[in-house]
mmCIF file of C-alpha atoms and ligand atoms in Angstrom:
data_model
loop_
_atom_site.group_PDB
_atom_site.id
_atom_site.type_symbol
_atom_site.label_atom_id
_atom_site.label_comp_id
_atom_site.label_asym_id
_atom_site.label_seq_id
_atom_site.Cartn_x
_atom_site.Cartn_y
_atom_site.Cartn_z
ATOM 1 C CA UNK A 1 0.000 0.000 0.000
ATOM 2 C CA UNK A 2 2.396 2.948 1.269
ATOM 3 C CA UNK A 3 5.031 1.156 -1.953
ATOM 4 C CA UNK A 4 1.740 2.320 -4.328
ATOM 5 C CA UNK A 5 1.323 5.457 -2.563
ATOM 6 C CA UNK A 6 5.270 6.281 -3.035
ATOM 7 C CA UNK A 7 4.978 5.345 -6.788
ATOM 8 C CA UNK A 8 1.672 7.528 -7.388
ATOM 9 C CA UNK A 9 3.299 10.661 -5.693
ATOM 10 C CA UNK A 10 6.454 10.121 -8.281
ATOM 11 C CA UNK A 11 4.152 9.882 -11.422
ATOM 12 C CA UNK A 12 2.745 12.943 -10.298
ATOM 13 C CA UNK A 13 5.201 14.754 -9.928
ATOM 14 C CA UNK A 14 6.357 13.369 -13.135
ATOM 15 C CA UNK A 15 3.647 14.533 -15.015
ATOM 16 C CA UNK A 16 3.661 18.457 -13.097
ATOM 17 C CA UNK A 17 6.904 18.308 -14.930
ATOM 18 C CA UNK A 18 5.877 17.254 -18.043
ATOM 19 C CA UNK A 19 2.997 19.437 -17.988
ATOM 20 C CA UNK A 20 5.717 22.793 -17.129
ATOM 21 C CA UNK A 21 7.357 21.550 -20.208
ATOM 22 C CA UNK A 22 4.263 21.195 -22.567
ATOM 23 C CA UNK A 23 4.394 25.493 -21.467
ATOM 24 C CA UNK A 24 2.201 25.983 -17.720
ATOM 25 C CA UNK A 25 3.464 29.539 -17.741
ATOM 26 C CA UNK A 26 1.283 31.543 -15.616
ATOM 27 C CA UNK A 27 0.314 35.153 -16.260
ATOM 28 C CA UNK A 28 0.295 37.540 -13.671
ATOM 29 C CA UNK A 29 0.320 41.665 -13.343
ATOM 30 C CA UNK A 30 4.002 42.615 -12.291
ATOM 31 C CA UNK A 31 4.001 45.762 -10.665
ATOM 32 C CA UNK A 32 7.259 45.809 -8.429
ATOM 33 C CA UNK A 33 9.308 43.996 -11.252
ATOM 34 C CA UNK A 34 13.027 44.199 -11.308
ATOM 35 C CA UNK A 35 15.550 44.180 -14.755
ATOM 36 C CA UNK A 36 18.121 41.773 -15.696
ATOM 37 C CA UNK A 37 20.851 43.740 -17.647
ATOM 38 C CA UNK A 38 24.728 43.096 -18.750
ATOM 39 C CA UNK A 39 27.185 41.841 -21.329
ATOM 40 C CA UNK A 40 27.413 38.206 -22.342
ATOM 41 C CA UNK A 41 31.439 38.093 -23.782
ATOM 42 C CA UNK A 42 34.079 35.841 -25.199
ATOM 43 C CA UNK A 43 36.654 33.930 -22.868
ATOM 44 C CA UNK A 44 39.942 34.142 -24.326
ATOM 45 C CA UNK A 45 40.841 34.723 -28.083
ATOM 46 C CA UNK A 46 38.092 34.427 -30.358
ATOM 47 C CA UNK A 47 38.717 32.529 -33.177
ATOM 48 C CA UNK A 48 38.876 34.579 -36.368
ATOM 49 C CA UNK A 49 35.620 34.554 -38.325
ATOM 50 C CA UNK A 50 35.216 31.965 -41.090
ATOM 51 C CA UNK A 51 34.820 33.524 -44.812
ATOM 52 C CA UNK A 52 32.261 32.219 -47.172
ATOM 53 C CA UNK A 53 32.679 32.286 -50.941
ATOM 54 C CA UNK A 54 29.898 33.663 -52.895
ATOM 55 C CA UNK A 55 28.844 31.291 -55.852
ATOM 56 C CA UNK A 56 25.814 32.560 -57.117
ATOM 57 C CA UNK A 57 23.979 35.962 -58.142
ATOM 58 C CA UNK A 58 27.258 37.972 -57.280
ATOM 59 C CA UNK A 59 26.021 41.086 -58.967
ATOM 60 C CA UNK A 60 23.463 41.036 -55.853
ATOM 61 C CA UNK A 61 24.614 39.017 -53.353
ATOM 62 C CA UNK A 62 28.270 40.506 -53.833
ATOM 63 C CA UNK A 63 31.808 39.434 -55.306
ATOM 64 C CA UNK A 64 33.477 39.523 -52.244
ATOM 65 C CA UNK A 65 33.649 36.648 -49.707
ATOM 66 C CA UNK A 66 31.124 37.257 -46.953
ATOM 67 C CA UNK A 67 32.093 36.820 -43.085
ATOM 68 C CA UNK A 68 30.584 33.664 -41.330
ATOM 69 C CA UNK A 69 27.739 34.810 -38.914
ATOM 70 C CA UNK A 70 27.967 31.935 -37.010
ATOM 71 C CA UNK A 71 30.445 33.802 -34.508
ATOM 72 C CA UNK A 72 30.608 37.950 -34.200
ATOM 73 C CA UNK A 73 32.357 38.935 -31.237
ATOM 74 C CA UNK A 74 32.888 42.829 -30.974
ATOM 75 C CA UNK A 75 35.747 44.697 -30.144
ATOM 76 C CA UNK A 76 35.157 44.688 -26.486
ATOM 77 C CA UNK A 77 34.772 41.120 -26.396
ATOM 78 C CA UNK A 78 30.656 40.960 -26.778
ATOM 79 C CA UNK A 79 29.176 38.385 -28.753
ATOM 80 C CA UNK A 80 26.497 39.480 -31.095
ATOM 81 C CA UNK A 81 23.348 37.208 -31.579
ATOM 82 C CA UNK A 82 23.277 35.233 -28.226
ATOM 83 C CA UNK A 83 19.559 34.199 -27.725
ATOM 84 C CA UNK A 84 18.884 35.089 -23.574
ATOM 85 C CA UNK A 85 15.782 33.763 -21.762
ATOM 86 C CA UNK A 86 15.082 33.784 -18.502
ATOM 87 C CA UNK A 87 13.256 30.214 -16.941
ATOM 88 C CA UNK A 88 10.507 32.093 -15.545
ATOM 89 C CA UNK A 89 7.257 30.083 -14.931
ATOM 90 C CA UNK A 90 4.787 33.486 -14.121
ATOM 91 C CA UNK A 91 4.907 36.994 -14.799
ATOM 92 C CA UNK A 92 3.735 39.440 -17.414
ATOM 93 C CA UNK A 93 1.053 38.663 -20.328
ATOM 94 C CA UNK A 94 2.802 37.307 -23.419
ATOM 95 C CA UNK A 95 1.471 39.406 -26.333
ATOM 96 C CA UNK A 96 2.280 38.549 -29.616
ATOM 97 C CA UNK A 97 4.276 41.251 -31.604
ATOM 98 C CA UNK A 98 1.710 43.776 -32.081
ATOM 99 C CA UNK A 99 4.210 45.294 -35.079
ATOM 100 C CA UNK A 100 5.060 41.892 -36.805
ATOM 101 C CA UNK A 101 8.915 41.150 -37.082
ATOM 102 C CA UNK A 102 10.358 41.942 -40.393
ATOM 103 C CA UNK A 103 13.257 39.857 -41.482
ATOM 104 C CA UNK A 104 14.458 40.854 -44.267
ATOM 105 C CA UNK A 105 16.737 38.741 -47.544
ATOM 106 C CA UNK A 106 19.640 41.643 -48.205
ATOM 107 C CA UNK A 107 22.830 40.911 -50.179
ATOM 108 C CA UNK A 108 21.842 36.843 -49.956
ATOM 109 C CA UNK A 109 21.758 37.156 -46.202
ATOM 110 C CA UNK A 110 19.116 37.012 -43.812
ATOM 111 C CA UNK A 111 18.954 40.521 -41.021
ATOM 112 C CA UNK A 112 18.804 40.003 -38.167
ATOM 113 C CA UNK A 113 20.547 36.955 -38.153
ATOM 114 C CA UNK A 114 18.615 35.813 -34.646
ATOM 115 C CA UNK A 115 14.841 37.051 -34.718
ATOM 116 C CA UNK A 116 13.551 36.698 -30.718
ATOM 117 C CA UNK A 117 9.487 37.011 -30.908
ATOM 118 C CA UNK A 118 6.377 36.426 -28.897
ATOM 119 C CA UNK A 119 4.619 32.844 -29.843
ATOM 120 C CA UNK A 120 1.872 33.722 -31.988
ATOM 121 C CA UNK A 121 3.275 36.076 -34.077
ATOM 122 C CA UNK A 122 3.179 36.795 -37.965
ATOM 123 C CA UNK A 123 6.980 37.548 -39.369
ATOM 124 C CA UNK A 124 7.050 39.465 -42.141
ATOM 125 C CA UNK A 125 9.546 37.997 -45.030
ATOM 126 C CA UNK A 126 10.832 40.598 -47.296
ATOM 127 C CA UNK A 127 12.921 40.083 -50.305
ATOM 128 C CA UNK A 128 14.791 43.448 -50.305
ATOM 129 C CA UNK A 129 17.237 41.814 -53.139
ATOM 130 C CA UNK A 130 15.158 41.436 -55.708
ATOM 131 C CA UNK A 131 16.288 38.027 -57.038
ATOM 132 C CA UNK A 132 14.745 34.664 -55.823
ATOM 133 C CA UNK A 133 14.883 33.515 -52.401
ATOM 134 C CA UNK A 134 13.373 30.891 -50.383
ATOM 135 C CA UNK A 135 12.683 30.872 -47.004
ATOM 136 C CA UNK A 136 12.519 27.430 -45.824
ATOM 137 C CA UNK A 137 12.035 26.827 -41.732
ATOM 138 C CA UNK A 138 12.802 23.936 -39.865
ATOM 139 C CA UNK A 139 10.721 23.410 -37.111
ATOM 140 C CA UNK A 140 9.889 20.708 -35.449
ATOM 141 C CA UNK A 141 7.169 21.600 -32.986
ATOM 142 C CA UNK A 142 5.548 24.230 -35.418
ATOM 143 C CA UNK A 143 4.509 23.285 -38.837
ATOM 144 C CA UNK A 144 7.771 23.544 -41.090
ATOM 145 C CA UNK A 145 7.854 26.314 -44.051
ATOM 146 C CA UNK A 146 9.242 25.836 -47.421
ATOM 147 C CA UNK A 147 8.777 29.099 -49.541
ATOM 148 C CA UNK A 148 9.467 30.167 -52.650
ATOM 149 C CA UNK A 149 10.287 34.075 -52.685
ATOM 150 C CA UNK A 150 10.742 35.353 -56.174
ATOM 151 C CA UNK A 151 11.000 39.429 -57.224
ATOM 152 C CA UNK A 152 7.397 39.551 -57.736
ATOM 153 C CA UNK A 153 6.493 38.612 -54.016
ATOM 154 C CA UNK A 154 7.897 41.394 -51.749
ATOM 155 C CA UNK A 155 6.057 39.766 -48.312
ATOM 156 C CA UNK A 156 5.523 36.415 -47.437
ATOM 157 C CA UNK A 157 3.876 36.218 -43.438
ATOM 158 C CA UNK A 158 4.349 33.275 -41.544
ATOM 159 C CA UNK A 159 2.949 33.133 -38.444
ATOM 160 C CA UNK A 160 4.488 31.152 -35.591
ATOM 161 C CA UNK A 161 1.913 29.220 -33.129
ATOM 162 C CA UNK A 162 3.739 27.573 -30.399
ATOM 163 C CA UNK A 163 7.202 28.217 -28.660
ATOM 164 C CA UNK A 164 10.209 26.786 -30.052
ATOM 165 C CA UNK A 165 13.721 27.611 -30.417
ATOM 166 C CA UNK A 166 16.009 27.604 -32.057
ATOM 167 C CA UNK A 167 14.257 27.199 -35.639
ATOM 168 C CA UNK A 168 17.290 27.033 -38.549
ATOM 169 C CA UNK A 169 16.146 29.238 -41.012
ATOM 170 C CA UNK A 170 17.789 28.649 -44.580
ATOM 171 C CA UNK A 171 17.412 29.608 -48.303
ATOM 172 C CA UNK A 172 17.908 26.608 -50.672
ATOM 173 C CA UNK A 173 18.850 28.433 -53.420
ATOM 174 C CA UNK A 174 21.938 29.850 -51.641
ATOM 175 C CA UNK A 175 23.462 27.408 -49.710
ATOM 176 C CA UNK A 176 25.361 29.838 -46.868
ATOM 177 C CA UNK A 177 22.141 31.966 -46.222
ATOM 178 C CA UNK A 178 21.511 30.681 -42.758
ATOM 179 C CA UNK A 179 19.427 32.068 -39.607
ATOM 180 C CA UNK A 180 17.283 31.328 -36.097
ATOM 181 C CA UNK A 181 13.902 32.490 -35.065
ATOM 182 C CA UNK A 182 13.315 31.806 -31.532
ATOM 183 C CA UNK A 183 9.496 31.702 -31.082
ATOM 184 C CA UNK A 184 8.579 32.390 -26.888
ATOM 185 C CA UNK A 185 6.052 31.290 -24.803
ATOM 186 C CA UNK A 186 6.767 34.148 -22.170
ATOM 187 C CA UNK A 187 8.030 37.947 -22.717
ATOM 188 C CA UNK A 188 11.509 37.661 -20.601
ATOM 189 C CA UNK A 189 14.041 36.486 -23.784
ATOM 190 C CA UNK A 190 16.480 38.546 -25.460
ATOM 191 C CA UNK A 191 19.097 38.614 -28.284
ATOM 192 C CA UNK A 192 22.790 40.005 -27.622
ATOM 193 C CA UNK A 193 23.147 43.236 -29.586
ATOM 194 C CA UNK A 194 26.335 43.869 -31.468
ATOM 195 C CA UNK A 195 28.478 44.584 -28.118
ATOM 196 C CA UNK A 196 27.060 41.640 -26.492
ATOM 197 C CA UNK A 197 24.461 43.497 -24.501
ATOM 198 C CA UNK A 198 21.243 43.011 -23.419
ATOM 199 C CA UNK A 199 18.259 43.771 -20.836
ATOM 200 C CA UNK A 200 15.470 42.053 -19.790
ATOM 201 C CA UNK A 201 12.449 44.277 -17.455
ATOM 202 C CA UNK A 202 9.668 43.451 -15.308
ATOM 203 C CA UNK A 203 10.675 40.326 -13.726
ATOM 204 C CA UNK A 204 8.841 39.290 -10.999
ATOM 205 C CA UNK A 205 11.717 39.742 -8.355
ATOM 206 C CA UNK A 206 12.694 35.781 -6.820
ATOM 207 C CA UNK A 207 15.734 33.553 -8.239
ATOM 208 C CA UNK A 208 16.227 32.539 -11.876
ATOM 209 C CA UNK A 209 18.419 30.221 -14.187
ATOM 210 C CA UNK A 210 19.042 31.823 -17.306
ATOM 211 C CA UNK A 211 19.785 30.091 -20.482
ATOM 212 C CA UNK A 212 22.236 31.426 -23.132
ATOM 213 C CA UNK A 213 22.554 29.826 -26.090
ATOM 214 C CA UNK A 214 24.984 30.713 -29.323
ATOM 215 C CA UNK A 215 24.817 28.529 -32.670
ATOM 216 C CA UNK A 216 28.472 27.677 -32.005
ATOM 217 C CA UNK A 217 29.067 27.887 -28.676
ATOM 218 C CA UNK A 218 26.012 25.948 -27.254
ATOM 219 C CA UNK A 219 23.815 26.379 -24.410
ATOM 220 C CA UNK A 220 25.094 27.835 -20.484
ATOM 221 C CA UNK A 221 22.383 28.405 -17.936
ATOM 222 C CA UNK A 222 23.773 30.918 -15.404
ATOM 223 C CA UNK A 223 21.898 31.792 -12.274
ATOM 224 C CA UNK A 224 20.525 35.440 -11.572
ATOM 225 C CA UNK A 225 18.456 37.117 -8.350
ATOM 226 C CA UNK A 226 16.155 39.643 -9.376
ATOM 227 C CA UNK A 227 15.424 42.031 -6.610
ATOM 228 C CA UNK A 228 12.133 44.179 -6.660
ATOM 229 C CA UNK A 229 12.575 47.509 -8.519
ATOM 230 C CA UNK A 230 16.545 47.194 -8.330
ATOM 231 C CA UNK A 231 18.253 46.341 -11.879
ATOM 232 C CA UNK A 232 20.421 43.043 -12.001
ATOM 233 C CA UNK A 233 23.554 43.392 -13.667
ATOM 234 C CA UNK A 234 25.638 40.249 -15.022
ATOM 235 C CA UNK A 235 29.192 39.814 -16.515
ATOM 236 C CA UNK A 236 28.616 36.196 -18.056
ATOM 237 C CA UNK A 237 31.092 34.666 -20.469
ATOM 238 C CA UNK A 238 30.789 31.834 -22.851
ATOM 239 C CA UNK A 239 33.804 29.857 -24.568
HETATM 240 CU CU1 CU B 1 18.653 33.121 -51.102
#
């Protein structure tokens, strides 16, 4: 008896967990809500950035080999492009970009390179180049998207249901196009700007893991205290 009661509290508490994962988050109103701030830089030397040869369309996409985005660390040490979310299970309403995300096909490459959104938002695809693209997703959790984007078809909108990330976004018809939409099922997330910066506001104060995650450099969770009204700042490196 007290062996079936052991094993019932264990599949419970199995399937609370499950049931976080599946995305529990709970909104609340935040009104004493603290910021996470700082600088997420390289340890060491940086290796130097790899070059990519150009072997189609170079009157558009440019005769010159193109700089890897894989890895941008600025001159300060910041690393550009590092997704940042905080594991928080309640706080503030998730609304869905009310201005839909543009990411944009310029010189055969996709800007931004990391797109950080609300789930359940539309991204708007431009074509700025004027040649054909295609924008070609590949999720796993949301439906995948395989687009054609010729000149004559300046928008495509995709929206994004659930939360995933990272999505690999690529263009088939040139092979070294590459980006990552990270889709979010709460509002505390952020992208590194080009110094490696980045804020986060209205956390509900309490203790948090963060995850970082880079395309080359993988995924660190780093712990942070968020403090009500006071503004968190973190010197985190990755390697
Ligand atoms: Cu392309």
């Amino acid at each position: 008896m007290r062996r079936k009661l052991v094993l019932s509290a264990v599949a419970m508490g199995a399937m609370a967990c499950l049931a976080r994962r599946a995305g529990a988050y709970e909104a609340m109103a935040v009104t004493d809500g603290g910021t996470l701030s700082g600088m997420v830089t390289y340890e060491g030397t940086p290796p130097p950035p790899t070059k990519i040869e150009v072997t189609k369309d170079p009157e558009v996409c440019g005769k010159e080999p193109k700089t890897a985005p894989n890895l941008v660390v600025g001159q300060g040490g910041g690393i550009a492009n590092v997704v940042v979310v905080v594991q928080a299970t309640k706080g503030k309403k998730l609304e869905p970009a009310a201005q839909n995300p543009v990411f944009d096909q310029k010189t055969c490459e996709f800007h931004p390179h990391v797109l950080a959104f609300p789930a359940g938002s539309t991204v708007d695809v431009t074509n700025s180049d004027g040649i054909l693209h295609n924008i070609h997703t590949t999720s796993t959790v949301n439906p995948s998207q395989n687009q054609a984007q010729p000149k004559f078809k300046p928008k495509i909108q995709l929206k994004v249901e659930k939360p995933e990330w990272p999505i690999a976004v690529k263009c088939d018809v040139h092979g070294w196009m590459s980006a990552y939409w990270v889709s979010e099922e709460h509002p505390y997330f952020a992208v590194t700007d080009a110094n490696g910066g980045f804020k986060i506001a209205d956390l509900p104060p309490g203790d948090y893991q963060v995850e970082l995650w880079q395309e080359k450099l993988g995924k660190k969770t780093m712990p942070a205290s968020i403090k009500a009204k006071e503004e968190t700042k973190v010197a985190w490196t990755m390697k």
